[in-house]
Coordinates of C-alpha atoms in Angstrom, one line a residue:
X267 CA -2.0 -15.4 10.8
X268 CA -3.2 -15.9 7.6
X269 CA -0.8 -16.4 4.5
X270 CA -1.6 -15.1 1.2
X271 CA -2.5 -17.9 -1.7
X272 CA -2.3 -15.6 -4.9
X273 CA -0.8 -12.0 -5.7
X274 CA -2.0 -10.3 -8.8
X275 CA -0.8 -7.3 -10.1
X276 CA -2.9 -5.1 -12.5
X277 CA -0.4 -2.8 -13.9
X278 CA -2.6 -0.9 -16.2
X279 CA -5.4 0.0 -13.7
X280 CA -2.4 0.1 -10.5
X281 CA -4.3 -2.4 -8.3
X282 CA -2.4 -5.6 -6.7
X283 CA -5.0 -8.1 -5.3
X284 CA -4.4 -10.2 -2.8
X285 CA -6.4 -13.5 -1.8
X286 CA -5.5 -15.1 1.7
X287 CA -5.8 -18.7 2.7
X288 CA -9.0 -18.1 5.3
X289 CA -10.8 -16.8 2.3
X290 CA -10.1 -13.0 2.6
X291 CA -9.9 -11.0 -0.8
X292 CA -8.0 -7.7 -0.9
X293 CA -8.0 -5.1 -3.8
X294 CA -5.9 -2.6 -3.0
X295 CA -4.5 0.6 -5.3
X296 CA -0.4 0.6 -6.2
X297 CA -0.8 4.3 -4.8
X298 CA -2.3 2.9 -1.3
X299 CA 0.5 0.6 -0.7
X300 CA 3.5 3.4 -1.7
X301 CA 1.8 5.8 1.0
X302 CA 1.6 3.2 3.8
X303 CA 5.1 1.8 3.1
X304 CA 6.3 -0.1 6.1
X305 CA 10.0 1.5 5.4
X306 CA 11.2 3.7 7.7
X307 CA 11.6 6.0 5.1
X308 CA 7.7 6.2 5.2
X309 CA 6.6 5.3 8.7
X310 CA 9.8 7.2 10.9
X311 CA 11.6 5.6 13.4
X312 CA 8.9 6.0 16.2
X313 CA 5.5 7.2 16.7
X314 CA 3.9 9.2 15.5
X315 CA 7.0 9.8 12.7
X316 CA 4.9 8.5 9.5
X317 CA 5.9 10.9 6.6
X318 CA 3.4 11.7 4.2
X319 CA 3.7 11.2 0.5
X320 CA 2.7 13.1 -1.8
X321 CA 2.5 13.0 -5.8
X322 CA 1.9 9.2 -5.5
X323 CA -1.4 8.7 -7.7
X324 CA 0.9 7.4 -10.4
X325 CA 3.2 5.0 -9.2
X326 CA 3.4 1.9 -10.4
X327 CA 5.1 -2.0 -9.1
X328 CA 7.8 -3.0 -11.3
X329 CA 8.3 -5.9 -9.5
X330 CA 7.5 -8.3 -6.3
X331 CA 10.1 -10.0 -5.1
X332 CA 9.6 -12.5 -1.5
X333 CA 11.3 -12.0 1.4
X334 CA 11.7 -15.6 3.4
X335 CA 8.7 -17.5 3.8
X336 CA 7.1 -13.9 5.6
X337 CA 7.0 -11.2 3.3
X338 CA 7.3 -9.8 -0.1
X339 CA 9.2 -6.3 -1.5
X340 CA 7.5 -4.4 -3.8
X341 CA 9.8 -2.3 -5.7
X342 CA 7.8 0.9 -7.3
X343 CA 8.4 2.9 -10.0
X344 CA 9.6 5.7 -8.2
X345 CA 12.5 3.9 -7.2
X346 CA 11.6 2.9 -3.7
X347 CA 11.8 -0.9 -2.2
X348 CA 13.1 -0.2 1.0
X349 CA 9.8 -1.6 2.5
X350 CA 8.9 -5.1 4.0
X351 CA 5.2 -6.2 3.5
X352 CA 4.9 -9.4 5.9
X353 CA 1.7 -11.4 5.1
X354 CA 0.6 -9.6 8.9
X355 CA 0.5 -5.9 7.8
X356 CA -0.8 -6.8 4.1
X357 CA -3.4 -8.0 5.8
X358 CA -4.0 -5.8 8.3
X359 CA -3.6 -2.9 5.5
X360 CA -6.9 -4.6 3.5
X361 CA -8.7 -5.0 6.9
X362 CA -8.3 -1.5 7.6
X363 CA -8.5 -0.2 4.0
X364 CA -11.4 2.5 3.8
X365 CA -10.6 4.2 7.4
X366 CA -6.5 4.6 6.0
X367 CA -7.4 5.8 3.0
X368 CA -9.9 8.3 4.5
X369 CA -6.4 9.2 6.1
X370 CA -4.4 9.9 4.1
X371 CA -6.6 11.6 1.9
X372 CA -7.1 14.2 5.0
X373 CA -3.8 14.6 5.1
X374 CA -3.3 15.6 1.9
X375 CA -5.7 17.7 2.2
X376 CA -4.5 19.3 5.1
X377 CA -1.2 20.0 3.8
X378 CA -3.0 21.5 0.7
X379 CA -3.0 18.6 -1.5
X380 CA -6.0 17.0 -1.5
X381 CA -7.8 19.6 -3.7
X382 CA -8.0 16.8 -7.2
X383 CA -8.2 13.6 -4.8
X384 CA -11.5 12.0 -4.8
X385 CA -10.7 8.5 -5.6
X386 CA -11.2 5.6 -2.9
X387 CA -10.0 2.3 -3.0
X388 CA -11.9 -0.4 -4.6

């Protein structure tokens, strides 16, 4: 698994990149990683569980703190750091980028959200 080499958070714009050792570059929005939190809070205790969020298009990351050798918290301005990003679904989360956010912005449109929401991840 690759291992991330540099973090860099943007605060002003709400972007954290992310380079990896094999060469892969991730941008991803603050707002992107809140709504695909790997707490339970956020993803349920089973399948199928995930809990959408919504009015998250402002948050922020105070801080990054790591977790072992593994992982990093991120603790947003909305008060939640109950979330574990392991270098595996950081990754996996740039990888898969474009078709999550497509996601969750159908969701929030489904549950009658969606209607101002026409920004995309860079």
């Amino acid at each position: 698994m690759p291992t991330p080499t540099e973090f860099n958070l943007h605060r002003s714009s709400r972007v954290l990149e992310i380079s990896f050792d094999d060469g892969k570059h991730f941008t991803m929005p603050v707002e992107f990683l809140r709504v695909y939190s790997p707490s339970a809070e956020v993803q349920g205790h089973g399948p199928g569980q995930r809990v959408l969020q919504i009015g998250k298009e402002e948050v922020n990351i105070d801080r990054i703190e790591p977790v072992g050798n593994y992982a990093v918290c991120l603790f947003f301005d909305d008060e939640h750091n109950t979330g574990i990003y392991s270098w595996e679904y950081l990754y996996k989360l740039g990888e898969n980028q474009e078709e999550l956010w497509k996601t969750y912005l159908e969701e929030l449109e489904k549950a009658g959200h969606g209607q101002k929401r026409h920004v995309r991840p860079s």
